[in-house]
Amino acid sequence: MEDMKNTLLSAGYDAERAKERLEEWKRQGLNSSDAVRGALVSNALSGLGVRFLWLLFNGWLVWQAYQWAILAEAEDPDGWIQWIPKFFTYLNGFSFLQELFFFSLLAYATVQFARNPILLDALQEISGNRPNLPALEVKPQKVVDSLRVFGLLQELNKRLQGMEMKEGTLDALSSMLILSQVEDEDVADLDTAAKIFGKYDVNGDQKLDSEEVRMMLKDAGLKLSEEETGEAVRILDSRNKDGYIQFDEFADFWRSKLEAPQPPPPPDDGDNA
């Protein structure tokens, strides 16, 4: 969330401009993060389609110039006239590579934006108009109850298992990239898990941090305190203990392979005697 807010602020989105954009989306009937994301990604895909057609046209120009250069060189191998089509070949080739670069950037940005669920939330926070969404409250505790957090993670697992994911092209591409990094050969049961993981991996770094886990919990109707969210991350971070959740660790959670934390030992009354 903070990264998205900083990105918007650096792009000039102060409170007034954020309110204007929210009002515009409201008039268009875009009242949820998914609706906003769908509309903006649809516009981005339109621009992507136009740029792809222009890329194909540039490729065709390069091919035609190349064929012209071959014919000119065959007719007059030593003449200077052959350098005219060669010049156009190099020029169109450079234009093609430049267009390919911009097309790749736009495609990558579209994929990343399609996986970003918090744009609306970030704008609402900047505008100072963040609504209170209903959620299952978990009261913060000074001492985190690890077993309670583990139980909530089991409830999260059940809710995620029942979540319906859209079968969009970008979502399918994202899940394929995630699954390609799994060492386990049997990943047939992880397709939905990969889509969910990709949805909440907002910055695309192939791991979930505490803020992204908090968003996942919130969307599932589970609101944990900051301390409890940190404990949830600690439990999910079951392999390399680096403070983040890689997909193989998320897969362990998805397959219910996590071990329950051990409760603290009872106080020894003999020590107090």
GROMACS .gro file of C-alpha atoms in nm:
model
  273
    1MET     CA    1   0.000   0.000   0.000
    2GLU     CA    2   0.274   0.247   0.094
    3ASP     CA    3   0.462   0.180  -0.230
    4MET     CA    4   0.148   0.249  -0.433
    5LYS     CA    5   0.075   0.568  -0.235
    6ASN     CA    6   0.431   0.692  -0.288
    7THR     CA    7   0.405   0.618  -0.661
    8LEU     CA    8   0.079   0.814  -0.688
    9LEU     CA    9   0.215   1.104  -0.482
   10SER     CA   10   0.527   1.124  -0.698
   11ALA     CA   11   0.298   1.133  -1.003
   12GLY     CA   12   0.129   1.445  -0.863
   13TYR     CA   13  -0.176   1.291  -0.697
   14ASP     CA   14  -0.247   1.518  -0.401
   15ALA     CA   15  -0.571   1.498  -0.199
   16GLU     CA   16  -0.763   1.725  -0.439
   17ARG     CA   17  -0.660   1.540  -0.753
   18ALA     CA   18  -0.729   1.204  -0.586
   19LYS     CA   19  -1.082   1.319  -0.499
   20GLU     CA   20  -1.143   1.427  -0.858
   21ARG     CA   21  -1.031   1.089  -0.992
   22LEU     CA   22  -1.250   0.905  -0.736
   23GLU     CA   23  -1.550   1.118  -0.835
   24GLU     CA   24  -1.486   1.039  -1.201
   25TRP     CA   25  -1.475   0.665  -1.129
   26LYS     CA   26  -1.790   0.696  -0.918
   27ARG     CA   27  -1.975   0.857  -1.210
   28GLN     CA   28  -1.863   0.567  -1.429
   29GLY     CA   29  -1.996   0.317  -1.176
   30LEU     CA   30  -1.649   0.194  -1.078
   31ASN     CA   31  -1.699   0.144  -0.705
   32SER     CA   32  -1.464  -0.146  -0.631
   33SER     CA   33  -1.095  -0.221  -0.680
   34ASP     CA   34  -1.174  -0.498  -0.928
   35ALA     CA   35  -1.404  -0.271  -1.131
   36VAL     CA   36  -1.141   0.006  -1.147
   37ARG     CA   37  -0.867  -0.238  -1.235
   38GLY     CA   38  -1.082  -0.404  -1.504
   39ALA     CA   39  -1.170  -0.073  -1.671
   40LEU     CA   40  -0.813   0.060  -1.671
   41VAL     CA   41  -0.663  -0.267  -1.788
   42SER     CA   42  -0.921  -0.279  -2.068
   43ASN     CA   43  -0.805   0.066  -2.184
   44ALA     CA   44  -0.442  -0.042  -2.156
   45LEU     CA   45  -0.512  -0.352  -2.366
   46SER     CA   46  -0.668  -0.135  -2.635
   47GLY     CA   47  -0.349   0.071  -2.652
   48LEU     CA   48  -0.147  -0.249  -2.647
   49GLY     CA   49  -0.343  -0.382  -2.944
   50VAL     CA   50  -0.280  -0.066  -3.147
   51ARG     CA   51   0.091  -0.076  -3.067
   52PHE     CA   52   0.104  -0.445  -3.163
   53LEU     CA   53  -0.047  -0.367  -3.505
   54TRP     CA   54   0.208  -0.088  -3.550
   55LEU     CA   55   0.481  -0.334  -3.453
   56LEU     CA   56   0.363  -0.577  -3.721
   57PHE     CA   57   0.362  -0.296  -3.978
   58ASN     CA   58   0.718  -0.203  -3.884
   59GLY     CA   59   0.820  -0.567  -3.919
   60TRP     CA   60   0.664  -0.577  -4.265
   61LEU     CA   61   0.855  -0.261  -4.367
   62VAL     CA   62   1.184  -0.415  -4.249
   63TRP     CA   63   1.118  -0.728  -4.453
   64GLN     CA   64   1.029  -0.531  -4.766
   65ALA     CA   65   1.340  -0.313  -4.734
   66TYR     CA   66   1.553  -0.625  -4.682
   67GLN     CA   67   1.412  -0.789  -4.997
   68TRP     CA   68   1.473  -0.468  -5.191
   69ALA     CA   69   1.833  -0.458  -5.069
   70ILE     CA   70   1.892  -0.817  -5.182
   71LEU     CA   71   1.756  -0.743  -5.531
   72ALA     CA   72   1.960  -0.422  -5.561
   73GLU     CA   73   2.282  -0.599  -5.459
   74ALA     CA   74   2.214  -0.885  -5.703
   75GLU     CA   75   2.162  -0.645  -5.995
   76ASP     CA   76   2.463  -0.424  -5.924
   77PRO     CA   77   2.699  -0.575  -5.663
   78ASP     CA   78   2.955  -0.296  -5.695
   79GLY     CA   79   2.719  -0.003  -5.745
   80TRP     CA   80   2.633   0.260  -5.489
   81ILE     CA   81   2.260   0.226  -5.558
   82GLN     CA   82   2.244  -0.088  -5.340
   83TRP     CA   83   2.313   0.124  -5.030
   84ILE     CA   84   1.980   0.305  -5.060
   85PRO     CA   85   1.768  -0.003  -4.974
   86LYS     CA   86   2.029  -0.107  -4.717
   87PHE     CA   87   1.994   0.232  -4.550
   88PHE     CA   88   1.616   0.191  -4.534
   89THR     CA   89   1.662  -0.163  -4.398
   90TYR     CA   90   1.882  -0.037  -4.113
   91LEU     CA   91   1.650   0.257  -4.046
   92ASN     CA   92   1.337   0.042  -4.034
   93GLY     CA   93   1.519  -0.222  -3.834
   94PHE     CA   94   1.608   0.034  -3.567
   95SER     CA   95   1.249   0.160  -3.565
   96PHE     CA   96   1.124  -0.198  -3.527
   97LEU     CA   97   1.353  -0.265  -3.229
   98GLN     CA   98   1.249   0.062  -3.067
   99GLU     CA   99   0.881  -0.023  -3.115
  100LEU     CA  100   0.939  -0.374  -2.979
  101PHE     CA  101   1.102  -0.224  -2.668
  102PHE     CA  102   0.808   0.009  -2.600
  103PHE     CA  103   0.559  -0.270  -2.669
  104SER     CA  104   0.737  -0.494  -2.417
  105LEU     CA  105   0.735  -0.218  -2.154
  106LEU     CA  106   0.364  -0.155  -2.205
  107ALA     CA  107   0.286  -0.528  -2.192
  108TYR     CA  108   0.486  -0.570  -1.870
  109ALA     CA  109   0.321  -0.266  -1.710
  110THR     CA  110  -0.024  -0.397  -1.809
  111VAL     CA  111   0.047  -0.737  -1.651
  112GLN     CA  112   0.173  -0.574  -1.331
  113PHE     CA  113  -0.123  -0.337  -1.313
  114ALA     CA  114  -0.370  -0.621  -1.375
  115ARG     CA  115  -0.232  -0.792  -1.064
  116ASN     CA  116  -0.253  -0.479  -0.846
  117PRO     CA  117  -0.561  -0.482  -0.616
  118ILE     CA  118  -0.491  -0.170  -0.409
  119LEU     CA  119  -0.501   0.129  -0.647
  120LEU     CA  120  -0.848   0.236  -0.531
  121ASP     CA  121  -0.753   0.193  -0.164
  122ALA     CA  122  -0.437   0.401  -0.212
  123LEU     CA  123  -0.628   0.687  -0.379
  124GLN     CA  124  -0.890   0.679  -0.105
  125GLU     CA  125  -0.622   0.710   0.160
  126ILE     CA  126  -0.456   1.002  -0.023
  127SER     CA  127  -0.793   1.180  -0.053
  128GLY     CA  128  -0.868   1.116   0.315
  129ASN     CA  129  -1.188   0.934   0.220
  130ARG     CA  130  -1.115   0.571   0.305
  131PRO     CA  131  -1.441   0.388   0.388
  132ASN     CA  132  -1.466   0.149   0.678
  133LEU     CA  133  -1.523  -0.189   0.514
  134PRO     CA  134  -1.697  -0.466   0.709
  135ALA     CA  135  -1.460  -0.731   0.830
  136LEU     CA  136  -1.431  -0.999   1.092
  137GLU     CA  137  -1.254  -0.810   1.369
  138VAL     CA  138  -0.974  -0.974   1.563
  139LYS     CA  139  -0.892  -0.761   1.867
  140PRO     CA  140  -0.523  -0.679   1.897
  141GLN     CA  141  -0.342  -0.835   2.187
  142LYS     CA  142  -0.025  -0.726   2.361
  143VAL     CA  143   0.098  -1.085   2.355
  144VAL     CA  144   0.022  -1.255   2.024
  145ASP     CA  145  -0.158  -1.588   2.055
  146SER     CA  146   0.025  -1.799   1.796
  147LEU     CA  147  -0.230  -2.081   1.809
  148ARG     CA  148  -0.513  -1.832   1.750
  149VAL     CA  149  -0.330  -1.685   1.450
  150PHE     CA  150  -0.267  -2.037   1.319
  151GLY     CA  151  -0.640  -2.108   1.348
  152LEU     CA  152  -0.718  -1.792   1.152
  153LEU     CA  153  -0.474  -1.901   0.883
  154GLN     CA  154  -0.660  -2.230   0.858
  155GLU     CA  155  -0.981  -2.032   0.814
  156LEU     CA  156  -0.806  -1.820   0.550
  157ASN     CA  157  -0.707  -2.140   0.368
  158LYS     CA  158  -1.070  -2.255   0.356
  159ARG     CA  159  -1.189  -1.918   0.223
  160LEU     CA  160  -0.916  -1.900  -0.040
  161GLN     CA  161  -0.989  -2.256  -0.152
  162GLY     CA  162  -1.346  -2.149  -0.220
  163MET     CA  163  -1.248  -1.828  -0.399
  164GLU     CA  164  -1.346  -1.807  -0.765
  165MET     CA  165  -1.067  -1.670  -0.981
  166LYS     CA  166  -1.124  -1.517  -1.324
  167GLU     CA  167  -0.962  -1.706  -1.610
  168GLY     CA  168  -0.821  -1.401  -1.788
  169THR     CA  169  -0.527  -1.420  -2.027
  170LEU     CA  170  -0.306  -1.207  -1.803
  171ASP     CA  171  -0.395  -1.411  -1.495
  172ALA     CA  172  -0.315  -1.733  -1.680
  173LEU     CA  173   0.020  -1.594  -1.796
  174SER     CA  174   0.105  -1.478  -1.444
  175SER     CA  175   0.020  -1.816  -1.289
  176MET     CA  176   0.227  -1.998  -1.552
  177LEU     CA  177   0.530  -1.784  -1.467
  178ILE     CA  178   0.482  -1.854  -1.097
  179LEU     CA  179   0.436  -2.229  -1.143
  180SER     CA  180   0.745  -2.248  -1.367
  181GLN     CA  181   0.959  -2.164  -1.063
  182VAL     CA  182   0.825  -2.452  -0.851
  183GLU     CA  183   1.064  -2.743  -0.812
  184ASP     CA  184   0.783  -2.989  -0.740
  185GLU     CA  185   0.685  -3.171  -1.059
  186ASP     CA  186   0.324  -3.219  -0.944
  187VAL     CA  187   0.169  -2.872  -0.956
  188ALA     CA  188  -0.176  -2.965  -1.090
  189ASP     CA  189  -0.340  -2.862  -0.761
  190LEU     CA  190  -0.159  -2.527  -0.744
  191ASP     CA  191  -0.314  -2.342  -1.038
  192THR     CA  192  -0.564  -2.147  -0.826
  193ALA     CA  193  -0.297  -2.093  -0.559
  194ALA     CA  194  -0.067  -1.938  -0.822
  195LYS     CA  195  -0.345  -1.703  -0.940
  196ILE     CA  196  -0.415  -1.591  -0.582
  197PHE     CA  197  -0.044  -1.550  -0.509
  198GLY     CA  198   0.002  -1.343  -0.826
  199LYS     CA  199  -0.300  -1.126  -0.744
  200TYR     CA  200  -0.154  -1.019  -0.410
  201ASP     CA  201   0.209  -1.000  -0.521
  202VAL     CA  202   0.149  -0.633  -0.596
  203ASN     CA  203   0.507  -0.531  -0.679
  204GLY     CA  204   0.582  -0.848  -0.876
  205ASP     CA  205   0.887  -0.950  -0.672
  206GLN     CA  206   0.773  -1.314  -0.650
  207LYS     CA  207   0.716  -1.298  -0.274
  208LEU     CA  208   0.454  -1.168  -0.032
  209ASP     CA  209   0.536  -0.916   0.239
  210SER     CA  210   0.331  -0.836   0.550
  211GLU     CA  211   0.128  -0.563   0.374
  212GLU     CA  212   0.034  -0.796   0.088
  213VAL     CA  213  -0.062  -1.067   0.338
  214ARG     CA  214  -0.274  -0.810   0.524
  215MET     CA  215  -0.458  -0.730   0.199
  216MET     CA  216  -0.523  -1.101   0.141
  217LEU     CA  217  -0.659  -1.141   0.493
  218LYS     CA  218  -0.875  -0.829   0.458
  219ASP     CA  219  -1.027  -0.945   0.130
  220ALA     CA  220  -1.109  -1.277   0.296
  221GLY     CA  221  -1.289  -1.091   0.577
  222LEU     CA  222  -1.013  -1.139   0.836
  223LYS     CA  223  -0.862  -0.827   0.988
  224LEU     CA  224  -0.561  -0.890   1.209
  225SER     CA  225  -0.362  -0.645   1.414
  226GLU     CA  226  -0.014  -0.549   1.300
  227GLU     CA  227   0.140  -0.786   1.555
  228GLU     CA  228  -0.087  -1.072   1.451
  229THR     CA  229  -0.014  -1.011   1.083
  230GLY     CA  230   0.356  -1.030   1.162
  231GLU     CA  231   0.298  -1.360   1.343
  232ALA     CA  232   0.099  -1.489   1.043
  233VAL     CA  233   0.393  -1.404   0.816
  234ARG     CA  234   0.630  -1.579   1.057
  235ILE     CA  235   0.416  -1.895   1.045
  236LEU     CA  236   0.380  -1.887   0.667
  237ASP     CA  237   0.752  -1.821   0.621
  238SER     CA  238   0.816  -2.186   0.692
  239ARG     CA  239   1.130  -2.254   0.489
  240ASN     CA  240   1.402  -1.991   0.461
  241LYS     CA  241   1.280  -1.763   0.744
  242ASP     CA  242   1.363  -1.441   0.555
  243GLY     CA  243   1.050  -1.252   0.656
  244TYR     CA  244   0.878  -1.301   0.320
  245ILE     CA  245   0.658  -1.572   0.173
  246GLN     CA  246   0.784  -1.732  -0.147
  247PHE     CA  247   0.545  -1.935  -0.358
  248ASP     CA  248   0.682  -2.270  -0.240
  249GLU     CA  249   0.598  -2.162   0.117
  250PHE     CA  250   0.254  -2.045   0.003
  251ALA     CA  251   0.210  -2.386  -0.164
  252ASP     CA  252   0.281  -2.556   0.171
  253PHE     CA  253   0.011  -2.338   0.327
  254TRP     CA  254  -0.226  -2.414   0.037
  255ARG     CA  255  -0.170  -2.787   0.082
  256SER     CA  256  -0.218  -2.758   0.461
  257LYS     CA  257   0.135  -2.875   0.534
  258LEU     CA  258   0.214  -2.611   0.796
  259GLU     CA  259   0.279  -2.734   1.147
  260ALA     CA  260   0.093  -2.571   1.434
  261PRO     CA  261   0.318  -2.359   1.658
  262GLN     CA  262   0.399  -2.508   1.994
  263PRO     CA  263   0.214  -2.344   2.286
  264PRO     CA  264   0.433  -2.179   2.550
  265PRO     CA  265   0.522  -2.410   2.840
  266PRO     CA  266   0.315  -2.360   3.156
  267PRO     CA  267   0.483  -2.174   3.441
  268ASP     CA  268   0.673  -2.395   3.684
  269ASP     CA  269   0.504  -2.350   4.020
  270GLY     CA  270   0.800  -2.514   4.191
  271ASP     CA  271   1.019  -2.219   4.097
  272ASN     CA  272   0.789  -1.985   4.285
  273ALA     CA  273   0.770  -2.196   4.599
   0.00000   0.00000   0.00000
